[in-house]
Coordinates of C-alpha atoms and ligand atoms in Angstrom, one line a residue:
X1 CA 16.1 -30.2 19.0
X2 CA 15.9 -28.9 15.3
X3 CA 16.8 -25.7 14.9
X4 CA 14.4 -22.8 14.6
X5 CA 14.0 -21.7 11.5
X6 CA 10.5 -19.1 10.5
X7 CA 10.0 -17.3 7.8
X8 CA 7.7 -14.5 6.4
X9 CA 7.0 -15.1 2.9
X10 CA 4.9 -12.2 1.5
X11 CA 3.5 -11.7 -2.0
X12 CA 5.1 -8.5 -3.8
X13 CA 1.5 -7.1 -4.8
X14 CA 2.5 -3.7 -3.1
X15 CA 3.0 -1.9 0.5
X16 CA 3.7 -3.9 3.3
X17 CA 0.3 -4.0 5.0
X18 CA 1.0 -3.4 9.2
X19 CA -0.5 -7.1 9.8
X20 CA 2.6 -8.0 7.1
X21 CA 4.9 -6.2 9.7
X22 CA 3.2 -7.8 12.6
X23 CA 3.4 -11.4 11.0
X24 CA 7.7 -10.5 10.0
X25 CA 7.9 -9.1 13.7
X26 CA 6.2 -12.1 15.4
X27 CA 8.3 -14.8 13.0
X28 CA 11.3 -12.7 13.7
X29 CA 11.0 -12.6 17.3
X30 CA 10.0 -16.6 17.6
X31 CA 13.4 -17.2 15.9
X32 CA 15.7 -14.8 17.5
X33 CA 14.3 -15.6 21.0
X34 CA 16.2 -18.8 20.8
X35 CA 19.2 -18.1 18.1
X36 CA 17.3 -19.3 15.6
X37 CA 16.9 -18.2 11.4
X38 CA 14.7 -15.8 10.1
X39 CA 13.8 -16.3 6.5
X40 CA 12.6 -13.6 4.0
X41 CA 10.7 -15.4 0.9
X42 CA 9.4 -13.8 -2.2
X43 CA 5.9 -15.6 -3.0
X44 CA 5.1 -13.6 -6.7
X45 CA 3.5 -17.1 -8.1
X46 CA 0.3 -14.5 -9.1
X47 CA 1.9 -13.2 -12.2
X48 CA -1.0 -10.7 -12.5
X49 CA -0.7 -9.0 -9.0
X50 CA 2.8 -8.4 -9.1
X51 CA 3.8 -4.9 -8.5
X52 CA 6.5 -3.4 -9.4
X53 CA 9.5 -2.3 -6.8
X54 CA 7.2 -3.8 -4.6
X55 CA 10.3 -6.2 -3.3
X56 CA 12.5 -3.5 -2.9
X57 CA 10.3 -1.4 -0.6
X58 CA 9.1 -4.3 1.8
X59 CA 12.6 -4.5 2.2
X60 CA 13.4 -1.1 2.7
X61 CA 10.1 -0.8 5.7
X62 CA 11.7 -3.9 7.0
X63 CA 15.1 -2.5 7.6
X64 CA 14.1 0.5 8.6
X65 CA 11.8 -1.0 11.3
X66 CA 15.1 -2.9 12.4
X67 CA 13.8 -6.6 10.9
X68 CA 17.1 -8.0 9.6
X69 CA 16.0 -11.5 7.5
X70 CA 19.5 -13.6 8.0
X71 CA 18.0 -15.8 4.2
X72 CA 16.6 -14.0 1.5
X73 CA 16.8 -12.3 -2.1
X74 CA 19.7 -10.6 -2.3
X75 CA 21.2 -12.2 1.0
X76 CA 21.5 -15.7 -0.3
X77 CA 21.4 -18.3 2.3
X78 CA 21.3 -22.4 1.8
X79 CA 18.2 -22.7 0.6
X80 CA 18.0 -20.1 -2.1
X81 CA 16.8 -18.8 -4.1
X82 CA 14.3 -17.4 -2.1
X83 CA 11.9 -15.9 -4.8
X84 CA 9.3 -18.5 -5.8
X85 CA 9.2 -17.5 -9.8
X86 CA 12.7 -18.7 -9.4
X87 CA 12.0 -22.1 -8.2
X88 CA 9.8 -23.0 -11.2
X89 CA 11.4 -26.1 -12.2
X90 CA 11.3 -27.5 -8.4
X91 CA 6.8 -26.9 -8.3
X92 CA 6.8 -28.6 -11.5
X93 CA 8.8 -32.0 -10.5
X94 CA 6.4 -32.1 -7.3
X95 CA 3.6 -31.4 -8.8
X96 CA 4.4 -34.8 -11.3
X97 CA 5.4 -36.9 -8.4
X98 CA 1.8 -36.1 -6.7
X99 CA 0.5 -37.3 -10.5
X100 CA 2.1 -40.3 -10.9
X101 CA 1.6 -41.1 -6.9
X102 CA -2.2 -40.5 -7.5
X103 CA -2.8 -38.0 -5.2
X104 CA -3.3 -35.1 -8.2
X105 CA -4.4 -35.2 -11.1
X106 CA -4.9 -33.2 -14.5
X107 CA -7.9 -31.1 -14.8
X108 CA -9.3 -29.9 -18.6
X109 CA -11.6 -28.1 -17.9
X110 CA -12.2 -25.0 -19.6
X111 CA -12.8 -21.6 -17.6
X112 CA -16.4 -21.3 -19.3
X113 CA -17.4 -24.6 -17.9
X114 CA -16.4 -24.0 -14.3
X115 CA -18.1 -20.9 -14.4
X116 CA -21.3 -22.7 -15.3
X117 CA -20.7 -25.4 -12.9
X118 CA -20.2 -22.6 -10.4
X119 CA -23.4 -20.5 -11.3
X120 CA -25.1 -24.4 -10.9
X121 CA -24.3 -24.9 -7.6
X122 CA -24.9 -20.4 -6.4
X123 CA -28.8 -21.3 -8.3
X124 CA -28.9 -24.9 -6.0
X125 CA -27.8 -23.1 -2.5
X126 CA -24.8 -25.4 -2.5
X127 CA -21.2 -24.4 -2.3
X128 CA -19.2 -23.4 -5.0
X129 CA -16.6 -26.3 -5.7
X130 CA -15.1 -27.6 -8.5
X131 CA -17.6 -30.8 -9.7
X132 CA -13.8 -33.3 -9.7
X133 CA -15.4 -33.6 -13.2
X134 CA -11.2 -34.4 -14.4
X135 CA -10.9 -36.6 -11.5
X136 CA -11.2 -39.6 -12.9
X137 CA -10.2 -39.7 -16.5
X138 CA -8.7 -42.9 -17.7
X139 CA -4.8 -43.1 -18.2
X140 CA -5.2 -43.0 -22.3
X141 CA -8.5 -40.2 -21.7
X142 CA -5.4 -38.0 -19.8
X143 CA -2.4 -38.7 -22.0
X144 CA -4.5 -37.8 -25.2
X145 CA -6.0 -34.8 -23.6
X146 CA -2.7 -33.7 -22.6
X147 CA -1.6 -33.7 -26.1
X148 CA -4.6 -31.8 -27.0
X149 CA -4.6 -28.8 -24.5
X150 CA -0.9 -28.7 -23.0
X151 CA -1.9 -25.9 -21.5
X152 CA -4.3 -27.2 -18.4
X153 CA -4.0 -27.3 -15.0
X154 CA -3.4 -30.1 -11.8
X155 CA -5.6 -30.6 -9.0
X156 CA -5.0 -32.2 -5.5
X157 CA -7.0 -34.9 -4.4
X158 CA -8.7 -34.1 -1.7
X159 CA -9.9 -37.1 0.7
X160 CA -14.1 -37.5 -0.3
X161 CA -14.8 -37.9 3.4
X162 CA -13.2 -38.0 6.7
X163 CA -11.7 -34.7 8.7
X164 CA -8.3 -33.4 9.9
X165 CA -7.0 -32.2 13.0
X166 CA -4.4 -30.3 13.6
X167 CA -2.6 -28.3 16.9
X168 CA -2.2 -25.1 16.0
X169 CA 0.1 -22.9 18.5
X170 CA -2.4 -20.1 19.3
X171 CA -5.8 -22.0 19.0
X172 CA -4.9 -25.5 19.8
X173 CA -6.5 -28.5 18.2
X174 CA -8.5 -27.3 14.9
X175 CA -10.4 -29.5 12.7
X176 CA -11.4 -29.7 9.0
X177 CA -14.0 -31.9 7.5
X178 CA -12.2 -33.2 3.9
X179 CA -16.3 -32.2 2.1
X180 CA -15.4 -28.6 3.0
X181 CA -12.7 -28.8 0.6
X182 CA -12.1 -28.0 -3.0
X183 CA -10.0 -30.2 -5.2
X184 CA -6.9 -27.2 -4.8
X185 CA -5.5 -26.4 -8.2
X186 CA -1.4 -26.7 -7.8
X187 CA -0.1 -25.9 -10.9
X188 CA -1.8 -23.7 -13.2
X189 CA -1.8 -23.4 -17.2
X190 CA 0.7 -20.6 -17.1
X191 CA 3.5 -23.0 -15.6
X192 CA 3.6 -21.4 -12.1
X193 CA 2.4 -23.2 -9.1
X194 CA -0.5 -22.2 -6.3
X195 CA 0.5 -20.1 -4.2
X196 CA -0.4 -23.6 -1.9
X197 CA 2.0 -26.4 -3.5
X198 CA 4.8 -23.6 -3.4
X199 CA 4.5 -23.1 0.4
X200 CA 4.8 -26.6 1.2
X201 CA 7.8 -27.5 -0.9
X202 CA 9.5 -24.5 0.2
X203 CA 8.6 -24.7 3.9
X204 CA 10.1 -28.2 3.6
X205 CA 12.9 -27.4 1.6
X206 CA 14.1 -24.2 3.6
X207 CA 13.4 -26.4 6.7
X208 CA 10.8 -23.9 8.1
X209 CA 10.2 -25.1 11.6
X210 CA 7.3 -22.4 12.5
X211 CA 4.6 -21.6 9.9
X212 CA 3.5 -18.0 11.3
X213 CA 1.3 -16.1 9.2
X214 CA -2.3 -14.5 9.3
X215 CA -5.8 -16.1 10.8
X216 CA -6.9 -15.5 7.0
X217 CA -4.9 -18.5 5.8
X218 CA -6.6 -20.9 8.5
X219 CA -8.5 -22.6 6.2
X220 CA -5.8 -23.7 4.3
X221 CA -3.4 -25.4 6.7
X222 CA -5.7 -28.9 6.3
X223 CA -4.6 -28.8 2.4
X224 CA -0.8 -28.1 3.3
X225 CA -1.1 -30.6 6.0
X226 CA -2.3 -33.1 3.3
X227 CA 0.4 -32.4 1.0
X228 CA 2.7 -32.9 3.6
X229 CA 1.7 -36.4 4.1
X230 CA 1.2 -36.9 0.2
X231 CA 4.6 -35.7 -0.2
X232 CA 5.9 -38.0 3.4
X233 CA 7.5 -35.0 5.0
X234 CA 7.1 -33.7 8.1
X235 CA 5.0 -31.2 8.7
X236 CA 6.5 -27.8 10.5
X237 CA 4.3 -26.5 13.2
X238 CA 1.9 -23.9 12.6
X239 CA 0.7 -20.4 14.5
X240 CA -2.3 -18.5 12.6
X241 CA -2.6 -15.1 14.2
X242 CA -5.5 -13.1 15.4
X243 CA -7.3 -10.6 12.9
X244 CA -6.5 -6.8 13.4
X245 CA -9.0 -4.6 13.7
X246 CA -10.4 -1.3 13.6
X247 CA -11.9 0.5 16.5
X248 CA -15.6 -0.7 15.5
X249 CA -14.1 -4.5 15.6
X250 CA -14.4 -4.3 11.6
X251 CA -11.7 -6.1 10.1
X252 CA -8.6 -3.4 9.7
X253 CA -9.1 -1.7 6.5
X254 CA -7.8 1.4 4.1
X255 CA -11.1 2.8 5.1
X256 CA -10.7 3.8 8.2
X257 CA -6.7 4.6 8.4
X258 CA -3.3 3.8 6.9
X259 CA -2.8 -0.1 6.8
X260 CA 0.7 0.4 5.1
X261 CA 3.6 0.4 7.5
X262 CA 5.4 2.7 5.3
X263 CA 2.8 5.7 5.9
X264 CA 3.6 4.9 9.3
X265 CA 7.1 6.4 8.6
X266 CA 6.3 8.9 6.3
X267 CA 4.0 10.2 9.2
X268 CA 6.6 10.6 11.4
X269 CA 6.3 7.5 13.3
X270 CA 9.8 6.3 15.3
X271 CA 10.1 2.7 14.0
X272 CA 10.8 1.7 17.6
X273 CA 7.3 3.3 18.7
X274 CA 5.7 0.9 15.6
X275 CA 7.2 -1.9 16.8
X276 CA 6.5 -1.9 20.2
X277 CA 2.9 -1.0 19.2
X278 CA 3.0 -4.1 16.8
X279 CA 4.2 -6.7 18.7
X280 CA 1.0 -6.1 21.0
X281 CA -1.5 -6.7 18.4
X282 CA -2.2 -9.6 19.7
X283 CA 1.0 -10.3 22.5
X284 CA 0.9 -9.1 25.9
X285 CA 3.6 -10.1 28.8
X286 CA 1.1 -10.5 31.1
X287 CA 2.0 -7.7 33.5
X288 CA 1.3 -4.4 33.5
X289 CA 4.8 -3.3 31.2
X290 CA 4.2 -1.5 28.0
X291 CA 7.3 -0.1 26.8
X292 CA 9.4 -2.8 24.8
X293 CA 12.6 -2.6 22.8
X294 CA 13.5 -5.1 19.9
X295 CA 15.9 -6.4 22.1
X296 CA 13.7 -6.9 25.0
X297 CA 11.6 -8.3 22.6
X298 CA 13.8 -10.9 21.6
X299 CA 13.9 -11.9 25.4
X300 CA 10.8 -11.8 26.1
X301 CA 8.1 -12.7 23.3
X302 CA 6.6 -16.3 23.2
X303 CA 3.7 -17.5 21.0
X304 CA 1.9 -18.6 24.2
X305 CA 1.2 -15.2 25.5
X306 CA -0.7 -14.9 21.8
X307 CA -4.3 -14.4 22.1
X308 CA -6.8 -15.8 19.2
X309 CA -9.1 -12.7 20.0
X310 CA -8.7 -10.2 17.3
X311 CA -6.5 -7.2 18.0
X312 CA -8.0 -3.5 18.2
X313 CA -5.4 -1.0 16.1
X314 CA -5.6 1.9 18.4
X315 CA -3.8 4.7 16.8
X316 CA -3.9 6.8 20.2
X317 CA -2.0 4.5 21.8
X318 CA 0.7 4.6 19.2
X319 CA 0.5 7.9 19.2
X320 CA 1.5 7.9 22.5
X321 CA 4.1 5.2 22.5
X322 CA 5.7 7.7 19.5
X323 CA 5.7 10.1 22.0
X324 CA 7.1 8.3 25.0
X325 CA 10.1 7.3 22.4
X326 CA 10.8 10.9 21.0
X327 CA 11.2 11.6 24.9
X328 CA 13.4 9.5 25.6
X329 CA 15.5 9.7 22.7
X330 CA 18.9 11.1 23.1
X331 CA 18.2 15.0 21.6
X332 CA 21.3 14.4 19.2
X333 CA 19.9 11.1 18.1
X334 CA 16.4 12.5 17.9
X335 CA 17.7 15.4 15.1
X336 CA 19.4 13.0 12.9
X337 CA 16.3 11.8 12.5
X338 CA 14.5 15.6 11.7
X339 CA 17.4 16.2 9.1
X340 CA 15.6 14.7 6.2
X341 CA 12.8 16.9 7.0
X342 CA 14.5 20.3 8.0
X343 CA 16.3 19.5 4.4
X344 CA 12.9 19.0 2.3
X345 CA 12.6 22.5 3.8
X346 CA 15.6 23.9 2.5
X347 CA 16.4 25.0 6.5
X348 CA 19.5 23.8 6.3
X349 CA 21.5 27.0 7.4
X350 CA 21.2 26.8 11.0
X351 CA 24.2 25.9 12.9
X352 CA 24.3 22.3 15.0
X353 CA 23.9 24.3 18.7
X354 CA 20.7 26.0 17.4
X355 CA 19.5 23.1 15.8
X356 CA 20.2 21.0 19.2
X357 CA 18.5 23.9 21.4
X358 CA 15.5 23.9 19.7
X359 CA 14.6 20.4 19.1
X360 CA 15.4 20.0 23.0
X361 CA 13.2 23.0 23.7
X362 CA 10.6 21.6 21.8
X363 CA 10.6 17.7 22.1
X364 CA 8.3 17.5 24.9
X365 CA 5.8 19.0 22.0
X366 CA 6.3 16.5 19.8
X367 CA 4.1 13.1 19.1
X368 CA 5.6 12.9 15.3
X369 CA 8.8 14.2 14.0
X370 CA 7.1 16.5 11.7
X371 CA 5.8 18.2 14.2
X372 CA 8.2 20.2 15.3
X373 CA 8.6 21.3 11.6
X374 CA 5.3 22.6 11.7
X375 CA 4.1 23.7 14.8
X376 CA 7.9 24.8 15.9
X377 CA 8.4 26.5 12.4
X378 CA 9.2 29.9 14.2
X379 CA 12.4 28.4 15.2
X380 CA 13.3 28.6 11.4
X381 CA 10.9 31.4 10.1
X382 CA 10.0 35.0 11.8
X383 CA 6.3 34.7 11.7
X384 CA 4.6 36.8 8.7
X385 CA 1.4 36.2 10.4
X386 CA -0.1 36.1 14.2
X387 CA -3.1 33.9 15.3
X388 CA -5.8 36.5 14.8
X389 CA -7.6 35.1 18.1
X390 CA -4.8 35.4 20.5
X391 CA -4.2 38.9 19.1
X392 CA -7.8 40.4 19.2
X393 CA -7.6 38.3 22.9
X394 CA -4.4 39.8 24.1
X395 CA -3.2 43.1 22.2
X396 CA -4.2 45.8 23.8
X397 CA -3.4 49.5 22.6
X398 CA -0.8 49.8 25.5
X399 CA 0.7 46.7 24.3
X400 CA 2.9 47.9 21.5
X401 CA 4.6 50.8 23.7
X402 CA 5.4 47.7 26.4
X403 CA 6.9 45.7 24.3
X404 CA 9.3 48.2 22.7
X405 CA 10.1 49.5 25.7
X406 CA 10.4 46.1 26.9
X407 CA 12.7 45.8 23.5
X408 CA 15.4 48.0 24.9
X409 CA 15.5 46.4 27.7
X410 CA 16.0 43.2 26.1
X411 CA 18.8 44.6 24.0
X412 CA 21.1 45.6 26.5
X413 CA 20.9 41.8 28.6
X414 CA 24.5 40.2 28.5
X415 CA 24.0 37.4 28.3
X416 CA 20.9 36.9 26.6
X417 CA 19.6 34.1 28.5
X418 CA 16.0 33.0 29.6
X419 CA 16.6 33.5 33.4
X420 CA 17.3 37.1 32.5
X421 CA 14.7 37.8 30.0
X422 CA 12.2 36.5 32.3
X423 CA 13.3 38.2 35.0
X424 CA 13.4 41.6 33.3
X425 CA 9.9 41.2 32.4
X426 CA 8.8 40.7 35.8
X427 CA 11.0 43.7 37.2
X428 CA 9.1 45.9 34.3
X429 CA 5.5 44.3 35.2
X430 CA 5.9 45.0 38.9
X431 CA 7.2 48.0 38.0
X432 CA 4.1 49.3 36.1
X433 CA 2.1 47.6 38.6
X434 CA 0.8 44.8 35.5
X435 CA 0.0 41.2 35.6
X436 CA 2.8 39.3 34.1
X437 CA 0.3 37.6 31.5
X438 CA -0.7 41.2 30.3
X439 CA 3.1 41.2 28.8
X440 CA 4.1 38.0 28.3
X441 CA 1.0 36.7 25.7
X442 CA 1.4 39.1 22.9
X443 CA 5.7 38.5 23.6
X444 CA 5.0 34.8 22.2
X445 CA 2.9 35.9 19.8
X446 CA 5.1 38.1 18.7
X447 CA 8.0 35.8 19.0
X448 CA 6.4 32.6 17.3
X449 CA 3.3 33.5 16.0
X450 CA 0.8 31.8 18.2
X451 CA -0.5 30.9 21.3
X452 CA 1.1 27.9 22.3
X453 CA 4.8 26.8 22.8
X454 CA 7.9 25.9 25.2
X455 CA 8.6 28.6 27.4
X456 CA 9.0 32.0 25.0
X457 CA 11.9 33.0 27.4
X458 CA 13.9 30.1 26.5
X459 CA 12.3 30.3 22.8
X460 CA 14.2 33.9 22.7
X461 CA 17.0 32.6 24.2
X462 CA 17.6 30.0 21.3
X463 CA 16.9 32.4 19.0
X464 CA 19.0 35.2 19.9
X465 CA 18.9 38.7 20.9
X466 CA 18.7 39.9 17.8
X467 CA 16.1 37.9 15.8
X468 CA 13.8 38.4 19.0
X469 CA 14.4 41.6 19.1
X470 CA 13.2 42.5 15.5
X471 CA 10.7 39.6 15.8
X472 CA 9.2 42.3 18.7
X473 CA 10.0 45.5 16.3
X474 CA 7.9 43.8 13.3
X475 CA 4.7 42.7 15.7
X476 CA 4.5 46.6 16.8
X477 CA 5.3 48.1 13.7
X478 CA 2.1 45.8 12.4
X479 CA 0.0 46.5 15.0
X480 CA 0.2 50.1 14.2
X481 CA -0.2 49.6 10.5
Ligands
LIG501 N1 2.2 -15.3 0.4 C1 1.3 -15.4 1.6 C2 0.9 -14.0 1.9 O1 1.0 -13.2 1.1 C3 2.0 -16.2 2.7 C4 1.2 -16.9 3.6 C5 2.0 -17.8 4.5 O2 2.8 -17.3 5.3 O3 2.0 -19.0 4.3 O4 0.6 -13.7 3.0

């Protein structure tokens, strides 16, 4: 059996797009599934749309959503180097062989003139295509013209009739009619290859045994499959996977949400939620099981349980995959992960036990980690300011000499625990024959601000006797003010 070898092989013209992550995650999985090699290639052959650290930071979202490439740049591997503006010299030879076998040629012709051929054909309803005016130039018409302009490009022959067929793993048999075609340029006048004679002498040369990559590059596959037999190699197998889209069914775009996987993180997103969301754009197990580690992953993905149907990006449902996962994180584990965010807010005093009770008091709160430094900011701030519609809803003009009194009460409770803070307010409701709400809505809005929140008995209790306390003192002295 050959070994399995996939690879993702992006362009570094800037973010890493979440179909990018879902295309690495698929081609990951497909070769870890069966101890396979995962490849990581740098396709920059598009000089002009390179951006810059844009290598770097696919890497960086690709680590951090636990995608380990075992061949790449700045990994090495066998087959290196794996950034195509490094393999110049190899696109070149190929390119010659495909000449001097006659199955390319060298095209002349100036930008101007295949911009008129091109309006030609828009003004006849016909196709835009390149005329194969070059096509068939003499040997002494080419070696002249070479001289001439040694700055031109080569062309593939493209078959002038007949079609192609081809099995690919998610759609089965597809076919191509050759007259659909365009005589592909390969190499261009800058020296660099298409993007299309690169992937096929580096598929073939890294021994790529699973072309996985986007529906979008579909339509190319019967020009790959052709250089393949130009070249006499055999072909890897392919998989072209289904569109994402939006809600609406129109195709996933910047409009309508963040496409980059790294917003995904800088949202708050646990990488394990993303993934587990990613993998079923498009993959199901076909039961009723939605929570999936990596690892389970690994076990359990297969392209056969890939649909072609284009997959809806339902941000709800990650949202609530993020949620399930802060759950069930391990509290400790789940504020290593809030430190870099407790730091950007310089609250970075509190001891580890605090930090630990609250993030455990308020996890069940929490969809995205920087929620609990916004909506739990109480834990690290006394409130300057109380939700003006609880307060005109709940303070009362009694409710200032309650809670004071209720103050002293609170002061002398050894220990400070919730049990006993709730229970004191209950004895003191009973005891002024008073609903329990009466009291305890204007506590937590003294306490944290607002309405809403984890249990304000256990919210004192993790803050301590005496920042609740004078979190009470400051709410009465303001409603009196
Ligand atoms: N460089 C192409 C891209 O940016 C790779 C397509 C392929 O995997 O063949 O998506």
């Amino acid at each position: 059996m050959t070994p399995i070898r996939t690879r993702f092989a992006p362009s570094p013209t800037g973010f890493l797009h979440v179909g990018g992550l879902r295309t690495a995650l698929y081609a990951y999985l497909v070769a870890k599934k069966q101890g396979g090699t995962f490849i990581l290639r740098i396709e920059d052959t598009d000089q002009n749309r390179l951006t810059p650290g844009a290598v770097e930071n696919m890497i960086k979202t690709l680590q951090w959503a636990g995608i380990d490439f075992d061949e790449g740049p700045g990994k090495g591997g066998p087959y290196g180097p794996y950034i195509q503006s490094e393999r110049l010299e190899l696109y070149k030879k190929h390119a010659q062989q495909l000449v001097d076998a006659g199955h390319a040629y060298h095209c002349f012709c100036s930008p101007e003139r295949l911009d008129r051929v091109r309006a030609q054909q828009v003004a006849n309803k016909l196709p835009p295509a390149y005329d194969r005016h070059c096509r068939n130039l003499s040997p002494e018409e080419v070696a002249q013209k070479i001289q001439e302009q040694p700055e031109h490009v080569i062309r593939m022959k493209i078959p002038v009739a007949g079609d192609l067929t081809f099995n690919d793993l998610i759609r089965g048999p597809v076919t191509f009619g050759y007259k659909v075609l365009d005589d592909q340029v390969l190499m261009k006048s800058d020296g660099f290859p298409t993007y299309h004679l690169a992937v096929v002498v580096d598929d073939h040369y890294m021994q790529t045994s699973h072309v996985i990559r986007g529906e979008e590059w579909l339509s190319s596959t019967p020009k790959h499959l052709l250089l393949y037999q130009y070249f006499g190699w055999k072909a890897p197998l392919f998989a072209h996977l289904p569109l994402m889209l939006n809600p609406d069914r129109s195709k996933l775009s910047k409009r309508q949400g963040d496409v980059a996987a790294e917003d995904y993180w800088k949202k708050g997103y646990l990488p394990e939620a993303l993934i587990n969301f990613i993998a079923f754009l498009g993959w199901n197990p076909g039961d009723e099981r939605e929570i999936f580690s990596l690892d389970e992953l690994k076990q359990e993905f297969s392209l056969e349980r890939v649909g072609k149907a284009g997959a809806i990006f339902n941000i709800e449902k990650l949202d609530w995959l993020n949620h399930y996962y802060i759950q069930h994180l391990p509290t400790q584990e789940l504020l290593a992960r809030l430190k870099p965010l407790l730091h950007e807010k310089g609250w970075t005093n509190k001891s580890e036990e605090f930090l630990l009770a609250a993030v455990n008091l308020f996890k069940e709160r929490m969809t995205t980690l920087p929620d609990f430094v916004s909506a739990g900011s109480y834990f690290f701030d006394a409130p300057t300011e109380y939700d003006q519609t609880v307060w005109v809803k709940n303070w009362t003009p009694d409710t200032a000499r309650h809670l004071l009194t209720l103050e002293k009460l609170f002061e002398q409770l050894k220990p400070f625990d919730a049990a006993q803070l709730e229970q004191t307010l209950r004895d003191y409701a009973t005891q002024k024959n008073l609903k329990t709400s009466v009291l305890m809505s204007p506590l937590r809005l003294a306490i944290t601000g607002v309405g809403k929140g984890p249990s304000v008995f256990h919210t004192m209790e993790v803050l301590g006797k005496e920042e609740s306390c004078a979190r009470i003192r400051t709410a009465c002295a303001r409603a009196a003010a």
